[in-house]
Short mmCIF file of C-alpha atoms in Angstrom, two decimals:
data_model
loop_
_atom_site.label_atom_id
_atom_site.label_comp_id
_atom_site.label_asym_id
_atom_site.label_seq_id
_atom_site.Cartn_x
_atom_site.Cartn_y
_atom_site.Cartn_z
CA MET W 116 -9.25 132.52 -81.96
CA GLU W 117 -10.56 129.04 -81.20
CA LEU W 118 -10.37 126.87 -78.11
CA ARG W 119 -7.86 124.62 -79.84
CA HIS W 120 -5.48 127.59 -80.10
CA LEU W 121 -5.61 127.98 -76.33
CA ARG W 122 -5.00 124.24 -75.84
CA TYR W 123 -2.06 124.35 -78.26
CA PHE W 124 -0.52 127.29 -76.46
CA VAL W 125 -0.97 125.73 -72.99
CA ALA W 126 0.61 122.49 -74.19
CA VAL W 127 3.65 124.28 -75.60
CA ALA W 128 4.01 126.42 -72.48
CA GLU W 129 3.80 123.42 -70.16
CA HIS W 130 6.23 121.28 -72.16
CA GLY W 131 8.59 124.17 -72.87
CA HIS W 132 9.19 122.60 -76.24
CA VAL W 133 7.18 122.71 -79.48
CA THR W 134 8.09 119.23 -80.70
CA ARG W 135 7.23 117.52 -77.39
CA ALA W 136 3.98 119.50 -77.22
CA ALA W 137 3.11 118.39 -80.77
CA GLU W 138 3.70 114.77 -79.79
CA SER W 139 1.42 115.08 -76.77
CA LEU W 140 -1.28 116.69 -78.92
CA GLY W 141 -0.95 114.12 -81.69
CA ILE W 142 -0.15 116.64 -84.42
CA GLN W 143 2.93 117.55 -86.43
CA GLN W 144 5.40 120.16 -85.21
CA PRO W 145 5.26 122.55 -88.20
CA PRO W 146 1.44 123.09 -88.06
CA LEU W 147 1.68 123.63 -84.29
CA SER W 148 4.38 126.26 -84.72
CA GLN W 149 2.21 127.98 -87.33
CA GLN W 150 -0.80 128.00 -84.98
CA ILE W 151 1.24 129.55 -82.16
CA LYS W 152 2.61 132.18 -84.53
CA ALA W 153 -0.92 132.95 -85.77
CA LEU W 154 -2.08 133.32 -82.16
CA GLU W 155 0.72 135.78 -81.40
CA GLU W 156 -0.13 137.78 -84.53
CA GLU W 157 -3.80 137.92 -83.53
CA LEU W 158 -2.92 139.16 -80.05
CA GLY W 159 -0.21 141.48 -81.32
CA VAL W 160 2.26 140.29 -78.68
CA GLN W 161 5.07 137.78 -78.36
CA LEU W 162 4.00 134.92 -76.09
CA LEU W 163 7.01 132.62 -76.39
CA ARG W 164 10.71 133.33 -76.65
CA ARG W 165 12.46 130.81 -78.87
CA LYS W 166 15.60 129.24 -77.45
CA PRO W 167 18.08 126.72 -78.91
CA ARG W 168 16.52 123.86 -76.93
CA GLY W 169 12.92 124.87 -76.56
CA VAL W 170 10.84 127.91 -75.69
CA GLU W 171 10.15 130.06 -72.62
CA LEU W 172 7.28 132.33 -71.74
CA THR W 173 7.51 136.07 -72.06
CA ASP W 174 5.82 138.16 -69.35
CA ALA W 175 2.84 138.55 -71.70
CA GLY W 176 2.91 134.79 -72.31
CA ALA W 177 2.86 134.03 -68.56
CA ALA W 178 -0.17 136.31 -68.10
CA PHE W 179 -1.95 134.75 -71.07
CA LEU W 180 -1.17 131.22 -69.82
CA GLU W 181 -2.96 131.92 -66.53
CA ARG W 182 -6.05 133.19 -68.35
CA ALA W 183 -5.98 130.41 -70.95
CA ARG W 184 -5.90 127.75 -68.24
CA ALA W 185 -8.84 129.38 -66.46
CA ILE W 186 -10.85 129.56 -69.70
CA LEU W 187 -10.17 125.93 -70.59
CA ALA W 188 -10.99 124.78 -67.05
CA GLU W 189 -14.30 126.63 -67.18
CA VAL W 190 -15.11 125.15 -70.59
CA ASP W 191 -14.32 121.65 -69.28
CA ARG W 192 -16.61 122.27 -66.30
CA ALA W 193 -19.35 123.49 -68.64
CA PHE W 194 -19.01 120.37 -70.78
CA ALA W 195 -19.10 118.09 -67.73
CA SER W 196 -22.09 119.92 -66.24
CA THR W 197 -23.97 119.74 -69.52
CA ARG W 198 -23.37 116.00 -69.78
CA ARG W 199 -24.49 115.50 -66.15
CA THR W 200 -27.62 117.55 -66.80
CA ALA W 201 -28.40 115.45 -69.87
CA ARG W 202 -28.10 112.34 -67.70
CA GLY W 203 -30.35 113.86 -65.01
CA GLU W 204 -27.48 114.14 -62.53
CA GLU W 205 -27.77 117.94 -62.37
CA GLY W 206 -30.69 120.34 -62.71
CA ARG W 207 -33.70 121.37 -60.68
CA VAL W 208 -36.87 119.49 -59.76
CA VAL W 209 -39.84 121.16 -58.07
CA VAL W 210 -42.10 118.64 -56.33
CA GLY W 211 -45.52 119.53 -54.98
CA PHE W 212 -47.39 117.64 -52.29
CA THR W 213 -50.61 117.84 -50.34
CA SER W 214 -50.40 118.45 -46.60
CA SER W 215 -51.10 114.80 -45.75
CA ALA W 216 -48.73 113.22 -48.29
CA PRO W 217 -45.47 113.57 -46.27
CA PHE W 218 -46.96 111.58 -43.40
CA HIS W 219 -47.00 108.44 -45.50
CA PRO W 220 -43.49 106.92 -45.21
CA PHE W 221 -43.36 106.32 -48.97
CA VAL W 222 -43.02 110.04 -49.77
CA PRO W 223 -40.05 110.95 -47.54
CA ARG W 224 -38.42 107.64 -48.49
CA VAL W 225 -38.44 108.28 -52.24
CA ILE W 226 -37.34 111.89 -51.75
CA ARG W 227 -34.40 110.68 -49.66
CA MET W 228 -33.57 108.02 -52.26
CA PHE W 229 -33.58 110.60 -55.04
CA ARG W 230 -31.38 113.03 -53.10
CA GLU W 231 -28.87 110.27 -52.36
CA ALA W 232 -28.83 109.13 -56.00
CA SER W 233 -28.72 112.67 -57.45
CA PRO W 234 -26.95 114.91 -54.91
CA HIS W 235 -26.26 117.63 -57.49
CA VAL W 236 -29.94 118.09 -58.42
CA SER W 237 -31.66 120.96 -56.63
CA LEU W 238 -34.89 119.59 -55.14
CA VAL W 239 -37.56 122.14 -54.19
CA LEU W 240 -40.74 121.15 -52.30
CA GLU W 241 -44.04 123.05 -52.49
CA GLU W 242 -47.19 122.31 -50.46
CA SER W 243 -50.77 122.99 -51.56
CA GLY W 244 -54.10 121.31 -52.29
CA SER W 245 -54.54 118.78 -55.07
CA ARG W 246 -56.43 121.19 -57.32
CA ASP W 247 -53.72 123.85 -57.07
CA LEU W 248 -50.98 121.31 -57.63
CA VAL W 249 -52.59 120.07 -60.84
CA GLN W 250 -52.91 123.65 -62.08
CA TRP W 251 -49.27 124.31 -61.22
CA LEU W 252 -48.28 121.29 -63.28
CA HIS W 253 -50.14 122.70 -66.27
CA ASP W 254 -48.52 126.11 -65.64
CA GLU W 255 -45.09 124.44 -65.33
CA THR W 256 -44.64 125.99 -61.88
CA ILE W 257 -43.86 122.52 -60.51
CA ASP W 258 -42.57 119.37 -62.19
CA ALA W 259 -44.29 116.56 -60.28
CA ALA W 260 -46.78 116.24 -57.44
CA PHE W 261 -47.97 113.79 -54.82
CA ILE W 262 -51.73 114.28 -54.66
CA ARG W 263 -54.59 112.62 -52.80
CA SER W 264 -57.53 113.16 -55.15
CA PRO W 265 -58.10 111.44 -58.50
CA VAL W 266 -57.65 113.89 -61.36
CA ALA W 267 -60.65 114.22 -63.66
CA ALA W 268 -59.05 116.29 -66.44
CA VAL W 269 -55.73 114.65 -67.25
CA GLU W 270 -54.99 116.25 -70.61
CA GLY W 271 -51.25 116.64 -70.89
CA LEU W 272 -50.61 114.93 -67.54
CA PHE W 273 -49.30 111.53 -66.59
CA VAL W 274 -51.24 110.35 -63.52
CA ARG W 275 -50.20 107.16 -61.73
CA PRO W 276 -51.87 105.79 -58.56
CA LEU W 277 -49.03 104.65 -56.30
CA LEU W 278 -50.82 103.07 -53.36
CA GLN W 279 -54.01 102.98 -51.32
CA GLU W 280 -54.16 103.31 -47.55
CA LYS W 281 -56.98 102.76 -45.11
CA MET W 282 -58.77 105.68 -43.50
CA LEU W 283 -59.29 106.09 -39.78
CA VAL W 284 -61.73 107.93 -37.57
CA ALA W 285 -60.15 110.75 -35.54
CA LEU W 286 -62.06 111.40 -32.31
CA PRO W 287 -61.58 113.88 -29.47
CA THR W 288 -60.15 112.38 -26.30
CA GLY W 289 -63.04 111.53 -24.01
CA HIS W 290 -65.46 110.96 -26.90
CA PRO W 291 -67.93 108.12 -26.16
CA LEU W 292 -66.49 106.08 -29.07
CA ALA W 293 -62.85 106.70 -28.16
CA GLY W 294 -62.56 104.03 -25.47
CA SER W 295 -63.20 100.88 -27.49
CA TYR W 296 -60.59 99.13 -29.62
CA GLU W 297 -63.06 97.36 -31.90
CA PRO W 298 -63.36 98.74 -35.46
CA LEU W 299 -66.15 101.26 -35.81
CA ALA W 300 -69.05 101.04 -38.22
CA LEU W 301 -69.82 104.24 -40.09
CA THR W 302 -73.37 104.14 -38.74
CA GLU W 303 -71.96 104.76 -35.25
CA LEU W 304 -70.93 108.22 -36.45
CA ALA W 305 -74.35 109.16 -37.84
CA SER W 306 -75.31 111.41 -34.94
CA HIS W 307 -71.94 113.16 -34.66
CA THR W 308 -70.66 116.35 -36.24
CA PHE W 309 -68.03 115.86 -38.96
CA ILE W 310 -64.98 117.97 -39.64
CA LEU W 311 -63.77 117.56 -43.22
CA TYR W 312 -61.04 118.89 -45.44
CA LYS W 313 -62.51 121.53 -47.78
CA ARG W 314 -63.79 119.95 -50.98
CA PRO W 315 -61.99 122.27 -53.46
CA GLY W 316 -58.65 121.12 -52.04
CA ALA W 317 -59.36 117.39 -52.13
CA PRO W 318 -62.69 116.65 -53.84
CA GLY W 319 -61.87 112.96 -54.11
CA LEU W 320 -61.46 112.38 -50.38
CA TYR W 321 -64.39 114.64 -49.49
CA ASP W 322 -66.73 112.95 -51.95
CA SER W 323 -65.58 109.46 -50.91
CA ILE W 324 -66.44 110.16 -47.27
CA ILE W 325 -69.84 111.67 -48.12
CA THR W 326 -70.65 108.76 -50.46
CA ALA W 327 -69.60 106.15 -47.91
CA CYS W 328 -71.74 107.74 -45.21
CA ARG W 329 -74.77 107.87 -47.51
CA GLY W 330 -74.14 104.25 -48.40
CA ALA W 331 -74.32 103.48 -44.68
CA GLY W 332 -77.73 105.12 -44.54
CA PHE W 333 -77.09 108.68 -43.37
CA SER W 334 -75.92 112.08 -44.60
CA PRO W 335 -73.07 113.36 -42.42
CA ARG W 336 -73.60 116.62 -40.60
CA VAL W 337 -70.56 118.70 -41.56
CA GLY W 338 -69.90 121.32 -38.91
CA GLN W 339 -66.47 122.58 -40.04
CA GLU W 340 -64.35 122.45 -43.19
CA ALA W 341 -60.62 122.91 -42.65
CA PRO W 342 -58.26 124.45 -45.23
CA ARG W 343 -55.73 121.61 -44.77
CA ILE W 344 -56.40 117.99 -43.96
CA VAL W 345 -53.95 118.19 -41.05
CA SER W 346 -55.93 121.17 -39.73
CA THR W 347 -58.95 118.93 -39.24
CA LEU W 348 -57.08 117.23 -36.40
CA ASN W 349 -56.65 120.54 -34.56
CA LEU W 350 -60.42 121.01 -34.71
CA VAL W 351 -60.99 117.44 -33.55
CA ALA W 352 -58.63 118.03 -30.62
CA ALA W 353 -60.68 121.10 -29.74
CA GLY W 354 -63.75 118.86 -29.45
CA LEU W 355 -65.59 120.36 -32.40
CA GLY W 356 -66.36 117.02 -34.06
CA VAL W 357 -64.96 113.85 -35.58
CA SER W 358 -63.05 113.38 -38.81
CA ILE W 359 -61.98 110.64 -41.20
CA VAL W 360 -58.35 110.86 -42.29
CA PRO W 361 -55.72 108.70 -44.05
CA GLU W 362 -54.15 106.10 -41.77
CA SER W 363 -50.68 107.62 -42.13
CA LEU W 364 -51.83 110.70 -40.18
CA ARG W 365 -51.75 108.50 -37.10
CA ARG W 366 -48.04 109.28 -37.13
CA LEU W 367 -49.03 112.80 -36.13
CA GLN W 368 -49.45 112.14 -32.43
CA MET W 369 -51.58 115.08 -31.34
CA ASP W 370 -52.78 115.70 -27.80
CA GLY W 371 -56.53 115.44 -27.59
CA VAL W 372 -56.97 113.11 -30.59
CA VAL W 373 -57.70 109.37 -30.55
CA TYR W 374 -57.67 107.23 -33.71
CA ARG W 375 -60.05 104.35 -34.31
CA GLU W 376 -60.16 101.93 -37.22
CA LEU W 377 -63.22 101.54 -39.43
CA ASP W 378 -64.72 98.16 -40.17
CA ASP W 379 -64.32 96.62 -43.61
CA ALA W 380 -67.87 97.54 -44.61
CA ALA W 381 -66.89 101.21 -44.71
CA ASP W 382 -64.56 100.46 -47.64
CA LEU W 383 -62.85 103.85 -47.32
CA THR W 384 -59.32 104.26 -48.67
CA ALA W 385 -57.13 107.24 -49.48
CA PRO W 386 -55.02 107.11 -52.64
CA LEU W 387 -51.53 108.47 -53.04
CA ILE W 388 -51.08 109.56 -56.65
CA LEU W 389 -48.12 110.83 -58.66
CA ALA W 390 -48.89 113.44 -61.33
CA CYS W 391 -46.47 115.00 -63.80
CA ARG W 392 -46.46 116.38 -67.33
CA ARG W 393 -46.37 113.91 -70.21
CA SER W 394 -44.14 116.11 -72.38
CA GLU W 395 -41.29 116.43 -69.89
CA ASN W 396 -37.90 117.29 -71.38
CA SER W 397 -35.91 117.54 -68.15
CA ALA W 398 -33.76 114.50 -67.55
CA ALA W 399 -33.67 115.30 -63.83
CA VAL W 400 -37.48 115.22 -63.63
CA GLU W 401 -37.59 111.97 -65.60
CA ARG W 402 -35.03 110.55 -63.17
CA PHE W 403 -37.19 111.58 -60.20
CA VAL W 404 -40.33 110.05 -61.71
CA ASP W 405 -38.43 106.84 -62.42
CA VAL W 406 -37.30 106.60 -58.77
CA VAL W 407 -40.89 107.08 -57.59
CA LEU W 408 -42.40 104.53 -59.97
CA ARG W 409 -39.74 101.89 -59.32
CA SER W 410 -40.18 102.37 -55.57
CA ALA W 411 -43.96 102.03 -55.87
CA GLU W 412 -43.55 98.86 -57.95
CA SER W 413 -41.13 97.47 -55.37
CA LEU W 414 -43.60 98.26 -52.61
CA GLY W 415 -46.39 96.53 -54.50
CA THR W 416 -44.21 93.47 -55.08
CA SER W 417 -43.31 93.19 -51.40
CA GLU W 418 -46.97 93.51 -50.39
CA ARG W 419 -47.98 90.78 -52.86
CA ALA W 420 -45.20 88.57 -51.47
CA GLN W 421 -46.65 88.91 -48.00
#
């Protein structure tokens, strides 16, 4: 039995006439009659009762018609779903991100854009450090990631810097440097205890801060290392030291924390980077990456226009 046999039978049952069914199917009447007869012989039951001016369903035929319609409907849904998946309109995309990435408006914006453009794609979000996210990409645990640290070993990965943002100093409320609105020089922080995000999670940011401080003539005294970059702000609020964080974390209005800008000489920026596998076969993932890259290009164009 083939799917066409089911379609032939449904057409005959719905038209109640073999000739009219043949016309709707675009085939001749004799071959259609033969196919229906072959179907009945295969099932071992009579499906249609022949009448002078057409056909009518037997009880067995009525039961088979219900099942045949359900089978054909499910096949049509499978075909449509497969085509949508091939176009990236269905499927599953797992996106990783570092703890600071969602605070930059670019990340939630592109995720919202993708969900609106591809409502039938299941989008799963996973948070971790940059190093773990890169490993998960290699392990195919996730499909794409927003990371903050440049990736040294990029074998098999596509890595695209999306944007750079300034970094700010986070100070405890009441800190001697918290009251002024003038940009700070890094040298003003030389005598203060630093709270940094642990290096294994974001070696790029950690090393950039250490290098910048040494370039300003001092080695920072690191008192605490937090497991998440956002956690550094909790320690700052507790008065345990100062930290340097991406500017977008200013959106996290936390009691006990004051943000100050750095002067241009500090030259400290935090990248936002997209990483994904080069050999990606999922159309849904390719669709997501395309939305991100086009949005980043649009952002760059608007900034250049300003």
